[in-house]
PDB file of C-alpha atoms and ligand atoms in Angstrom:
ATOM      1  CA  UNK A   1       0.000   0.000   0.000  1.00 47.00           C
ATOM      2  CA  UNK A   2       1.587   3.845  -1.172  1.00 48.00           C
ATOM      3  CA  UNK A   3       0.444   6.441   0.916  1.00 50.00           C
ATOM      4  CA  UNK A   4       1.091   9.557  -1.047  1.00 47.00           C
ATOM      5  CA  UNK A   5       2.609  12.264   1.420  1.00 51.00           C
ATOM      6  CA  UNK A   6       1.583  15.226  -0.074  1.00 87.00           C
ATOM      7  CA  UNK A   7       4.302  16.803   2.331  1.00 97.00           C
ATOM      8  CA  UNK A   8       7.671  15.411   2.524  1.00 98.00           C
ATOM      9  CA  UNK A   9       8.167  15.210   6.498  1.00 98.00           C
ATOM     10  CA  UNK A  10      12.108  15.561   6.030  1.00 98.00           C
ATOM     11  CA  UNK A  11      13.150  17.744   3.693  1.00 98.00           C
ATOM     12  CA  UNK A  12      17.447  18.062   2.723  1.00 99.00           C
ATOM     13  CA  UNK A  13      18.492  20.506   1.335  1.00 99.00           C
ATOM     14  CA  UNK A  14      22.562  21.197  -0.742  1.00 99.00           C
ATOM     15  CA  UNK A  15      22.329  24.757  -0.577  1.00 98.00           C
ATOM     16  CA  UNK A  16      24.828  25.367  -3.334  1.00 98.00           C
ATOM     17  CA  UNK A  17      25.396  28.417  -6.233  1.00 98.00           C
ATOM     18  CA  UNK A  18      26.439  30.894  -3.230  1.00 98.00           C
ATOM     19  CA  UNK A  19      29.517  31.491  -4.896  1.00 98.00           C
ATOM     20  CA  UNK A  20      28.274  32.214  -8.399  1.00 98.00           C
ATOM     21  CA  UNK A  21      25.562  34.471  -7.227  1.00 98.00           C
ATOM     22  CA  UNK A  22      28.177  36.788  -5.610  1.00 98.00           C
ATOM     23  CA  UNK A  23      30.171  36.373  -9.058  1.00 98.00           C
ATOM     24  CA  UNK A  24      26.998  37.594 -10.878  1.00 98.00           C
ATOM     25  CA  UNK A  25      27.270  40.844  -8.691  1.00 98.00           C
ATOM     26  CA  UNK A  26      30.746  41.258  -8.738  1.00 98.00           C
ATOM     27  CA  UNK A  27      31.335  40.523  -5.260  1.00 98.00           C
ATOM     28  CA  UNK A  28      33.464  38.292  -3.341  1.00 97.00           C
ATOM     29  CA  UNK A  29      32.291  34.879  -2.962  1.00 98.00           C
ATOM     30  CA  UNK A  30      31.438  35.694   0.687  1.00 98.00           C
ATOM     31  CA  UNK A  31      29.113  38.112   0.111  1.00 98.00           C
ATOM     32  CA  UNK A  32      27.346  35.126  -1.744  1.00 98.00           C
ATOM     33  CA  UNK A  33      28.029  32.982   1.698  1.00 98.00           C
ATOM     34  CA  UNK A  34      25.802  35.873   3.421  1.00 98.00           C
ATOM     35  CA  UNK A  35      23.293  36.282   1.474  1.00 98.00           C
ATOM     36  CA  UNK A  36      22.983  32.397   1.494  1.00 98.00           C
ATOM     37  CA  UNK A  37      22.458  32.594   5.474  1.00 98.00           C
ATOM     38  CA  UNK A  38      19.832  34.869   5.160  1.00 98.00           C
ATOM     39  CA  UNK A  39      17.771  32.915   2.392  1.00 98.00           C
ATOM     40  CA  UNK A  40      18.101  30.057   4.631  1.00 98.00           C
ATOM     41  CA  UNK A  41      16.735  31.585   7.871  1.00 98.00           C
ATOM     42  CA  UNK A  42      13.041  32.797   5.594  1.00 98.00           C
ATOM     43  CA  UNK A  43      12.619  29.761   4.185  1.00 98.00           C
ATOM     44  CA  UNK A  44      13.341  27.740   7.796  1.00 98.00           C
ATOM     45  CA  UNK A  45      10.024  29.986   8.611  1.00 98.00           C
ATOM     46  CA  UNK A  46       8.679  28.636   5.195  1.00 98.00           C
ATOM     47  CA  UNK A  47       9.041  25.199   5.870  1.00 98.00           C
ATOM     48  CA  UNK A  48       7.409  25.316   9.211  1.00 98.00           C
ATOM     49  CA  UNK A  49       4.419  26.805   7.684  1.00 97.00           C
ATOM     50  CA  UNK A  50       4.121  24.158   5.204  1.00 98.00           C
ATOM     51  CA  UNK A  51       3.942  21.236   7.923  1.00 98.00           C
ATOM     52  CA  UNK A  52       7.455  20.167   7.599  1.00 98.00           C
ATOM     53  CA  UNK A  53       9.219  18.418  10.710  1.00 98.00           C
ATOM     54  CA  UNK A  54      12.501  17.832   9.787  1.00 98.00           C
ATOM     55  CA  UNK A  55      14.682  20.235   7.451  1.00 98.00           C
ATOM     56  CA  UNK A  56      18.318  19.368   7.300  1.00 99.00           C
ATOM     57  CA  UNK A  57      20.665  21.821   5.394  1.00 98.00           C
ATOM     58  CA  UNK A  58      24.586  21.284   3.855  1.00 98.00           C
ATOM     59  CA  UNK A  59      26.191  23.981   5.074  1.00 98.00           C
ATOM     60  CA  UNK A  60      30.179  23.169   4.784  1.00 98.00           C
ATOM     61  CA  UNK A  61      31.218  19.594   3.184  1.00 98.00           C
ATOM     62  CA  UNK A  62      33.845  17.172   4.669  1.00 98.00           C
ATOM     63  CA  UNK A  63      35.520  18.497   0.961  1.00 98.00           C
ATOM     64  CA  UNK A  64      35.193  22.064   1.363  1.00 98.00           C
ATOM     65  CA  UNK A  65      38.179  22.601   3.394  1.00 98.00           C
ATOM     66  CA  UNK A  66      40.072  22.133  -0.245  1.00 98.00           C
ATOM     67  CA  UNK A  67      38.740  26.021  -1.131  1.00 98.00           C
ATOM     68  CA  UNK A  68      41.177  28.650  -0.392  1.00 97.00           C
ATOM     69  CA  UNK A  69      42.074  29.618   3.016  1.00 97.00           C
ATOM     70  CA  UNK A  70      40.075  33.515   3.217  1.00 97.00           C
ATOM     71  CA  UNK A  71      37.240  31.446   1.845  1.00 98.00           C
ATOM     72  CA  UNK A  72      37.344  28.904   4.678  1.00 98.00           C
ATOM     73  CA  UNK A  73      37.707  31.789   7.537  1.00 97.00           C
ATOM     74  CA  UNK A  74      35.030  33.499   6.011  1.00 97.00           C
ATOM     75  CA  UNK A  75      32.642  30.933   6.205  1.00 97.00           C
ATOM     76  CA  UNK A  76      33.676  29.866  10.141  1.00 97.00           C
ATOM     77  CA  UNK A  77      33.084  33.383  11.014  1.00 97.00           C
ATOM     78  CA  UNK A  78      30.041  33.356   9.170  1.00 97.00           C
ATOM     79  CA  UNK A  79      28.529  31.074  11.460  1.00 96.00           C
ATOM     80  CA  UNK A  80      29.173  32.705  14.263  1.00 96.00           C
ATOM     81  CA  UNK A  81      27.755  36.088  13.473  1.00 97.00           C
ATOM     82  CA  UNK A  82      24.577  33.766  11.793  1.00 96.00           C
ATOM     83  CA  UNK A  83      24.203  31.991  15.585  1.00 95.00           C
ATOM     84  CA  UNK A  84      24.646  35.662  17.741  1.00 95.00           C
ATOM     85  CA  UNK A  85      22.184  37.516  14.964  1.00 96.00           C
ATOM     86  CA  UNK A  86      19.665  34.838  14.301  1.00 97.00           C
ATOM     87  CA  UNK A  87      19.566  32.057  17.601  1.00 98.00           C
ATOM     88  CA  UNK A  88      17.133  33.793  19.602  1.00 97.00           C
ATOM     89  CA  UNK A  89      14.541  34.281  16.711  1.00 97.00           C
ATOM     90  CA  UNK A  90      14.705  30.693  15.576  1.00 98.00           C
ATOM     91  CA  UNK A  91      14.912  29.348  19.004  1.00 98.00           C
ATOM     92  CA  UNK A  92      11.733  31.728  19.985  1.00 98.00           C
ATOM     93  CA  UNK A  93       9.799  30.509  16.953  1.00 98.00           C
ATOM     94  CA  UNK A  94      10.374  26.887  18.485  1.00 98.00           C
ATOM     95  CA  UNK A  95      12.930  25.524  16.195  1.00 98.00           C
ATOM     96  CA  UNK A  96      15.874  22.904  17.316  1.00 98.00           C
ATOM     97  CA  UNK A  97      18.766  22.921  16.269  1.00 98.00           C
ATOM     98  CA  UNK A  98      21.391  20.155  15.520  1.00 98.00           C
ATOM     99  CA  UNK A  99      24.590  19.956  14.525  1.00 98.00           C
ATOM    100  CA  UNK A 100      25.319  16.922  12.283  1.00 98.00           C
ATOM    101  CA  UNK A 101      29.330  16.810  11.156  1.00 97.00           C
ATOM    102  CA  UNK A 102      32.450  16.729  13.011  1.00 97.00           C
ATOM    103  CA  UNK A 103      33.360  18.532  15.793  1.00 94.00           C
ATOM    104  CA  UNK A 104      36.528  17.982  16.177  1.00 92.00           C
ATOM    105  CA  UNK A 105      38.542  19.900  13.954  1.00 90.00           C
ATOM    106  CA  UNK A 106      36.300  23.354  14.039  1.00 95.00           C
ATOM    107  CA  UNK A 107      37.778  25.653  16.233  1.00 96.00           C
ATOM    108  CA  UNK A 108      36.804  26.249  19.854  1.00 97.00           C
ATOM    109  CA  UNK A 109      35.218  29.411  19.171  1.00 96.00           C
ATOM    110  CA  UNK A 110      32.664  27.578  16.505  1.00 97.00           C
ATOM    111  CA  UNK A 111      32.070  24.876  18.960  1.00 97.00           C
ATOM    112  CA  UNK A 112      30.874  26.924  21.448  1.00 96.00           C
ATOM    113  CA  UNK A 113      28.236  28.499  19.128  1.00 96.00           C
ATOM    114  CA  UNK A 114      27.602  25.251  17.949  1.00 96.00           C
ATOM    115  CA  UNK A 115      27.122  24.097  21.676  1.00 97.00           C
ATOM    116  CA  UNK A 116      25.368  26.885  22.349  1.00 97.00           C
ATOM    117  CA  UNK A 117      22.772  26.996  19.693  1.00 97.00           C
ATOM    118  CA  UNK A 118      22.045  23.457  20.630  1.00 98.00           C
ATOM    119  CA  UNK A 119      21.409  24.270  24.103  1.00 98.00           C
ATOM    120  CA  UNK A 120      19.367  26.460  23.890  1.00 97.00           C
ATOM    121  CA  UNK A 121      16.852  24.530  21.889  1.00 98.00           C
ATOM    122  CA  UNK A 122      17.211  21.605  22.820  1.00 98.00           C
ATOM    123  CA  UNK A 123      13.781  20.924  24.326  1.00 98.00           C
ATOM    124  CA  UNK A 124      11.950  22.650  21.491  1.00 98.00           C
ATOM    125  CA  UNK A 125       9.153  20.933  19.565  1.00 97.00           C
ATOM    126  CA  UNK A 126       8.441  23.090  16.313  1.00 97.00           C
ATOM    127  CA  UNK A 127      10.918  21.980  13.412  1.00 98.00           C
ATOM    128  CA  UNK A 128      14.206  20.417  13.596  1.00 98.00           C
ATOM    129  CA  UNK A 129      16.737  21.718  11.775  1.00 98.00           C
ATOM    130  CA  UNK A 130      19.895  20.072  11.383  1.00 98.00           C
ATOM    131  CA  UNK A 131      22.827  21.921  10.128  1.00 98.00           C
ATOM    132  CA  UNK A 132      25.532  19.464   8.151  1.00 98.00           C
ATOM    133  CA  UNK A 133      28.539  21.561   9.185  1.00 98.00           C
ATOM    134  CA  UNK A 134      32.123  19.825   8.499  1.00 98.00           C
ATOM    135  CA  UNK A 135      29.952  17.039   6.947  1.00 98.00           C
ATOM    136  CA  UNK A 136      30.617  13.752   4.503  1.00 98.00           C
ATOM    137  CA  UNK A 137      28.045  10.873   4.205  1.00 98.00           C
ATOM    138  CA  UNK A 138      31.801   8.884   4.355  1.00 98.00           C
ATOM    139  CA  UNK A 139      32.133  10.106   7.352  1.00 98.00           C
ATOM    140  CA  UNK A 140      29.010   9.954   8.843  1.00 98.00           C
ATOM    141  CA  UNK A 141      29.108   6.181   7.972  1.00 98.00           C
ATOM    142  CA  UNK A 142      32.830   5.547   9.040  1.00 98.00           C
ATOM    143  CA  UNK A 143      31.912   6.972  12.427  1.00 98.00           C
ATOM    144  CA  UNK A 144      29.088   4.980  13.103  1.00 98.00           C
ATOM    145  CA  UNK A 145      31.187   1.852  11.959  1.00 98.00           C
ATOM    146  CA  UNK A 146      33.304   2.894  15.166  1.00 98.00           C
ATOM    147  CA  UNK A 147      30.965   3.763  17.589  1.00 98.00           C
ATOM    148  CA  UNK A 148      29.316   0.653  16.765  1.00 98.00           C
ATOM    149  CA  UNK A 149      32.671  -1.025  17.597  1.00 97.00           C
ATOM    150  CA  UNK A 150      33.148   0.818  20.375  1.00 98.00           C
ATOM    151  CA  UNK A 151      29.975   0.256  22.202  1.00 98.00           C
ATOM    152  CA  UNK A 152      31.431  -3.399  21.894  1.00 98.00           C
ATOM    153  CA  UNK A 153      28.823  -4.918  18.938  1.00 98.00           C
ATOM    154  CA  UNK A 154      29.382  -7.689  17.461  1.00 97.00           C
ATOM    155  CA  UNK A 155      29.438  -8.239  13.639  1.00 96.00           C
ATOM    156  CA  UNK A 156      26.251  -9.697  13.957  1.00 97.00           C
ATOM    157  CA  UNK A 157      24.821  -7.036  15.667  1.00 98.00           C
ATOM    158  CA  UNK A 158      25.267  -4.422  12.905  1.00 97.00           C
ATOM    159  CA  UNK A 159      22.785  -4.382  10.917  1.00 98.00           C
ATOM    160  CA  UNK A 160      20.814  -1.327   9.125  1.00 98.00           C
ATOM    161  CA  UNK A 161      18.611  -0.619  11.781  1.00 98.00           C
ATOM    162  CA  UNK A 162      21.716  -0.632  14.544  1.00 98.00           C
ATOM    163  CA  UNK A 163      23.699   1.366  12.321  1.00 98.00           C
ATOM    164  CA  UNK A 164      21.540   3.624  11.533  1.00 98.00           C
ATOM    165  CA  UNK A 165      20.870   4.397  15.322  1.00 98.00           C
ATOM    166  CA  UNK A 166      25.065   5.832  15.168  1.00 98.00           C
ATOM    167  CA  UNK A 167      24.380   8.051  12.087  1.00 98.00           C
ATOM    168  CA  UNK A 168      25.015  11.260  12.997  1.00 98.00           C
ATOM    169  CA  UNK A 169      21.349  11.949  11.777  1.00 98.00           C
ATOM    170  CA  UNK A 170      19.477   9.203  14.033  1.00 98.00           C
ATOM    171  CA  UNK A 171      17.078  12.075  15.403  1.00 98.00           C
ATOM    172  CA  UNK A 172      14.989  12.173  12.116  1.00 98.00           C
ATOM    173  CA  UNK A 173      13.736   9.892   9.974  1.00 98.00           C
ATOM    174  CA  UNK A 174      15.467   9.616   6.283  1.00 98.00           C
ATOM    175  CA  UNK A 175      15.064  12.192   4.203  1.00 98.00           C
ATOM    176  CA  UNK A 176      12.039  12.110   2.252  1.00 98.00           C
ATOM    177  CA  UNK A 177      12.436  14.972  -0.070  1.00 98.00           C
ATOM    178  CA  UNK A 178      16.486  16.492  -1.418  1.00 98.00           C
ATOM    179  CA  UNK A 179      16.394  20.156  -3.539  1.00 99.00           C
ATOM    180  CA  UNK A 180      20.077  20.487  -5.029  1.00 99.00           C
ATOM    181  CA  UNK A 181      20.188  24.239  -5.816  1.00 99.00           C
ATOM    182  CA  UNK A 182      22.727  25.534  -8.316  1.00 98.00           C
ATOM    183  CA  UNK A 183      22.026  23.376 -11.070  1.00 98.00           C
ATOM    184  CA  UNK A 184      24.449  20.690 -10.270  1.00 98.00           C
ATOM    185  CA  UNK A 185      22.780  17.017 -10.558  1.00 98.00           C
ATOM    186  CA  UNK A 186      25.055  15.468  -7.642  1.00 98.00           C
ATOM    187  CA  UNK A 187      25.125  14.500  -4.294  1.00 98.00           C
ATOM    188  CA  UNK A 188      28.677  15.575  -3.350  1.00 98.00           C
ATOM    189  CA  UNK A 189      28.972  13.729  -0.331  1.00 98.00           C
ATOM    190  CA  UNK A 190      25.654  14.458   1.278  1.00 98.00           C
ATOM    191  CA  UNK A 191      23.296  12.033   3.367  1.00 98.00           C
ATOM    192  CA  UNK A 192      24.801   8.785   1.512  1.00 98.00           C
ATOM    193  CA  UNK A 193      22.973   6.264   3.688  1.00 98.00           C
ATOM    194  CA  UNK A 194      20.052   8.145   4.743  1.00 98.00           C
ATOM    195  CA  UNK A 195      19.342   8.825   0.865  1.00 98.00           C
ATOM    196  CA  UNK A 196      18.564   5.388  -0.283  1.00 98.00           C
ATOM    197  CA  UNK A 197      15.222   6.560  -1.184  1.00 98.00           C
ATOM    198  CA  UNK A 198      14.662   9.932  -1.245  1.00 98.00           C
ATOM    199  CA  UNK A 199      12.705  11.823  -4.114  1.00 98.00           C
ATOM    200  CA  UNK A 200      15.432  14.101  -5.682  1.00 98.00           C
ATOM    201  CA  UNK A 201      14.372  17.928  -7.218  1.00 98.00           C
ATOM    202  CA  UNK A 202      17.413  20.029  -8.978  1.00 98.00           C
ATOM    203  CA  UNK A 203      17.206  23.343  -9.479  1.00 98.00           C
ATOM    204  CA  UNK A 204      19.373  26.003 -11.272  1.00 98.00           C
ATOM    205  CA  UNK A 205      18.382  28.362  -9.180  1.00 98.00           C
ATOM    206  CA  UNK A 206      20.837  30.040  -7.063  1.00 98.00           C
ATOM    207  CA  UNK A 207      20.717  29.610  -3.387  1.00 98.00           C
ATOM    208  CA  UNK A 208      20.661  33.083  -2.098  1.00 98.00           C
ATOM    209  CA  UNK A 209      17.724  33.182  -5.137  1.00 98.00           C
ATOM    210  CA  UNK A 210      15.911  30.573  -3.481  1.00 98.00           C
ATOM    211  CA  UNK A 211      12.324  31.627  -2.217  1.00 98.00           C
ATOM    212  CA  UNK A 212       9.159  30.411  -0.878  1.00 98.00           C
ATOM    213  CA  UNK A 213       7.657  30.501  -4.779  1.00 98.00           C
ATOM    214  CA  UNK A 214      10.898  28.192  -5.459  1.00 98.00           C
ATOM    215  CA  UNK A 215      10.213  26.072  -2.255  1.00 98.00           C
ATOM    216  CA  UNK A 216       6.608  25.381  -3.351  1.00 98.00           C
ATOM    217  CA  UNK A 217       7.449  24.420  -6.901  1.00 98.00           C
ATOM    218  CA  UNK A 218       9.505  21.780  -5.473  1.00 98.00           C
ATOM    219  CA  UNK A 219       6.930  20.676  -2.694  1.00 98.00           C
ATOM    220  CA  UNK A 220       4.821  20.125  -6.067  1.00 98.00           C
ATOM    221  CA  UNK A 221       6.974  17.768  -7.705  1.00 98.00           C
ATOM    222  CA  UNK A 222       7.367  16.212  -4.498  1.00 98.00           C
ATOM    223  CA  UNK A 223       3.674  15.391  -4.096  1.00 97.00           C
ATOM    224  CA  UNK A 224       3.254  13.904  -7.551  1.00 96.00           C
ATOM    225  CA  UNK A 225       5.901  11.570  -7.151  1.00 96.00           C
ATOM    226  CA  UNK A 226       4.758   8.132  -6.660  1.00 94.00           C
ATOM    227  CA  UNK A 227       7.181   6.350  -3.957  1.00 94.00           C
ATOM    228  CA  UNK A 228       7.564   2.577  -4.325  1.00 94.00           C
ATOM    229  CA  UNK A 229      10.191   1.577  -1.905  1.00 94.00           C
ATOM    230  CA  UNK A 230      10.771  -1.181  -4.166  1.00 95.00           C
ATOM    231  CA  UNK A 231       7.525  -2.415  -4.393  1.00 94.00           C
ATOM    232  CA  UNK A 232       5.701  -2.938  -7.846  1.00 92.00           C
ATOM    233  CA  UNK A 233       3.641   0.308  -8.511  1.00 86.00           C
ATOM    234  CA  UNK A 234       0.469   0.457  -6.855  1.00 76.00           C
ATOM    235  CA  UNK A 235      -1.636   0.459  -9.998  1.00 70.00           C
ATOM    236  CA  UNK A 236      -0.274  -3.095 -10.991  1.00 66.00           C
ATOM    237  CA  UNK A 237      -0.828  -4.267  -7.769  1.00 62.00           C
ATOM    238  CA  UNK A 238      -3.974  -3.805  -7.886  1.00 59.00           C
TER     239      UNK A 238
HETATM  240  C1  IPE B   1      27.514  26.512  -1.560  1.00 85.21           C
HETATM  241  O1  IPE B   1      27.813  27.484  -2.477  1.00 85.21           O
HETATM  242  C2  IPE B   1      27.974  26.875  -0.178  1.00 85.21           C
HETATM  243  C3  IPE B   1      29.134  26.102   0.289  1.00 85.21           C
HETATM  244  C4  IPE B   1      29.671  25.098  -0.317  1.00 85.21           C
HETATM  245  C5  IPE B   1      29.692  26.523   1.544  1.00 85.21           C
HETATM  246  P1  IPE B   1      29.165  27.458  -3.284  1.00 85.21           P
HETATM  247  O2  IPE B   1      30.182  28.263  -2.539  1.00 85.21           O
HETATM  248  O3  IPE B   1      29.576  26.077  -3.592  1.00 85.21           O
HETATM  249  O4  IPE B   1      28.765  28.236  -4.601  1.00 85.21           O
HETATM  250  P2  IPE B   1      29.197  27.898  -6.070  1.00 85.21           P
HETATM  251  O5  IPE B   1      28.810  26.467  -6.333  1.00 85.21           O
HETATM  252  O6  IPE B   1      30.679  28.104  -6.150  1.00 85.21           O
HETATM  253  O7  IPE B   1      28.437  28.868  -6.898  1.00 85.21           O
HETATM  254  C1  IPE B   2      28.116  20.923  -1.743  1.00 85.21           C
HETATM  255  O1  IPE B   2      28.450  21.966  -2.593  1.00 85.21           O
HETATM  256  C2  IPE B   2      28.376  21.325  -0.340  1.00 85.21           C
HETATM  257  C3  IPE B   2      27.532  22.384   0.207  1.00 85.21           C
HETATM  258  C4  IPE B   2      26.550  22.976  -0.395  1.00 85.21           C
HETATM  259  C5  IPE B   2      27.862  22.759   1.543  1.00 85.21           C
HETATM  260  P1  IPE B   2      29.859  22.037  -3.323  1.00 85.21           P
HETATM  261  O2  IPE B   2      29.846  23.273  -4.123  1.00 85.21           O
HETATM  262  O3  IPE B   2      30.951  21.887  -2.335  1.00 85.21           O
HETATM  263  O4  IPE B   2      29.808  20.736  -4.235  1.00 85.21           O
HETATM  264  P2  IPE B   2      30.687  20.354  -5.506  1.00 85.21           P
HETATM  265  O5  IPE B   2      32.128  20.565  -5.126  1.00 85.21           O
HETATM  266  O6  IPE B   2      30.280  21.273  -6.613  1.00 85.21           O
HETATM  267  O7  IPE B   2      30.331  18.946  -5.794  1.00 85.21           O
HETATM  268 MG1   MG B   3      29.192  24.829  -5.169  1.00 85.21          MG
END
């Protein structure tokens, strides 16, 4: 039996083109980075309004440490003015927030907004919004593999459900829904596992371009998917 969600209840997003929008204006790429932040923190209100629970946003790739250095401080400091300017609006309008990625090798400055943002939300019931920050779906699986192993489980013991329950993303259920912005088709390292199924929208729309019109368009396609799981499609089975 396919029940058709007409509204995906996890919803990922690769918020990508920041860099060419800023190109576009003759800016630095930050400036794109900024206006990225801000296109991000309407639409969070967006998505609540539609009904959706989970939203979960690439915000800095496992890979992205390979851009150049000004690039890389820009962002990390970007983050920080984004949690002091915008934490106590989003954690007013009920929204938690999670930090999926590693830690470890941020500085101790970002962890403590990181730390902080997730404080102070933690017991809030509105969406969930999970912020891939230092990110890789290698990663993400890699780590699970050893926390597994840690926790002492045997190989027998690992299996998809148990694995899943070390993703860095075992809050939410898998994604239901992915919009690539930019107009690349790929996943780049995003939610490897949790994507086994997911419906899949591109758009060549820019990021910082991105809007609620945008956002709707792709809810759209969403609902007239048909979702089989691997199952025959319902109209055969019938
Ligand atoms: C996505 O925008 C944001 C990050 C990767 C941090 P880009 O910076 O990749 O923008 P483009 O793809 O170069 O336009
Ligand atoms: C993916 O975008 C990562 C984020 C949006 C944070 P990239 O711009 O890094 O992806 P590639 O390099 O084009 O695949
Ligand atoms: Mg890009």
């Amino acid at each position: 039996m396919q029940a058709v969600a007409a509204v995906p209840r996890h919803l990922a997003i690769v918020m990508d083109g920041n860099g060419r929008w800023a190109k576009k204006r003759h800016l630095p790429r930050f400036f794109g980075h900024k206006a990225g932040v801000d296109t991000l923190v309407k639409l969070i209100g967006t998505c609540q309004a539609r009904g959706i629970e989970h939203l979960t946003v690439y915000a800095f790739s496992s890979e992205n440490w390979r851009r150049p250095e000004d690039e890389v401080s820009g962002l990390m400091g970007l983050v920080i003015v984004a949690v002091t300017k915008y934490l106590t609006k989003l954690a007013r309008d009920g929204v938690r927030i999670v930090i999926i990625g590693d830690r470890e090798s941020v500085s101790d400055r970002l962890r403590r907004a990181w730390n902080e943002a997730e404080a102070l939300t933690r017991d809030n019931k509105g969406l969930t919004l999970s912020v891939a920050f230092n990110y890789g779906g290698r990663w993400d699986i890699v780590r699970a593999c050893q926390r597994a192993m840690a926790d002492g489980l045997s190989a027998g013991q690992i299996t998809e459900a148990s694995l899943s329950s070390y993703l860095a993303t075992a809050h939410a259920p898998d994604p239901d829904l992915l919009i690539r912005t930019g107009g690349e088709m790929r996943i780049s390292n995003f939610l490897l596992w949790q994507m086994a199924y997911t419906e899949m929208v591109f758009s060549d729309c820019l990021w910082p371009d991105f809007n609620d019109a945008a956002l709707d368009a792709a809810l759209t396609a969403f609902a007239g998917r048909e979702r089989r799981f691997g199952d025959v499609a319902p109209a055969a089975a019938r």
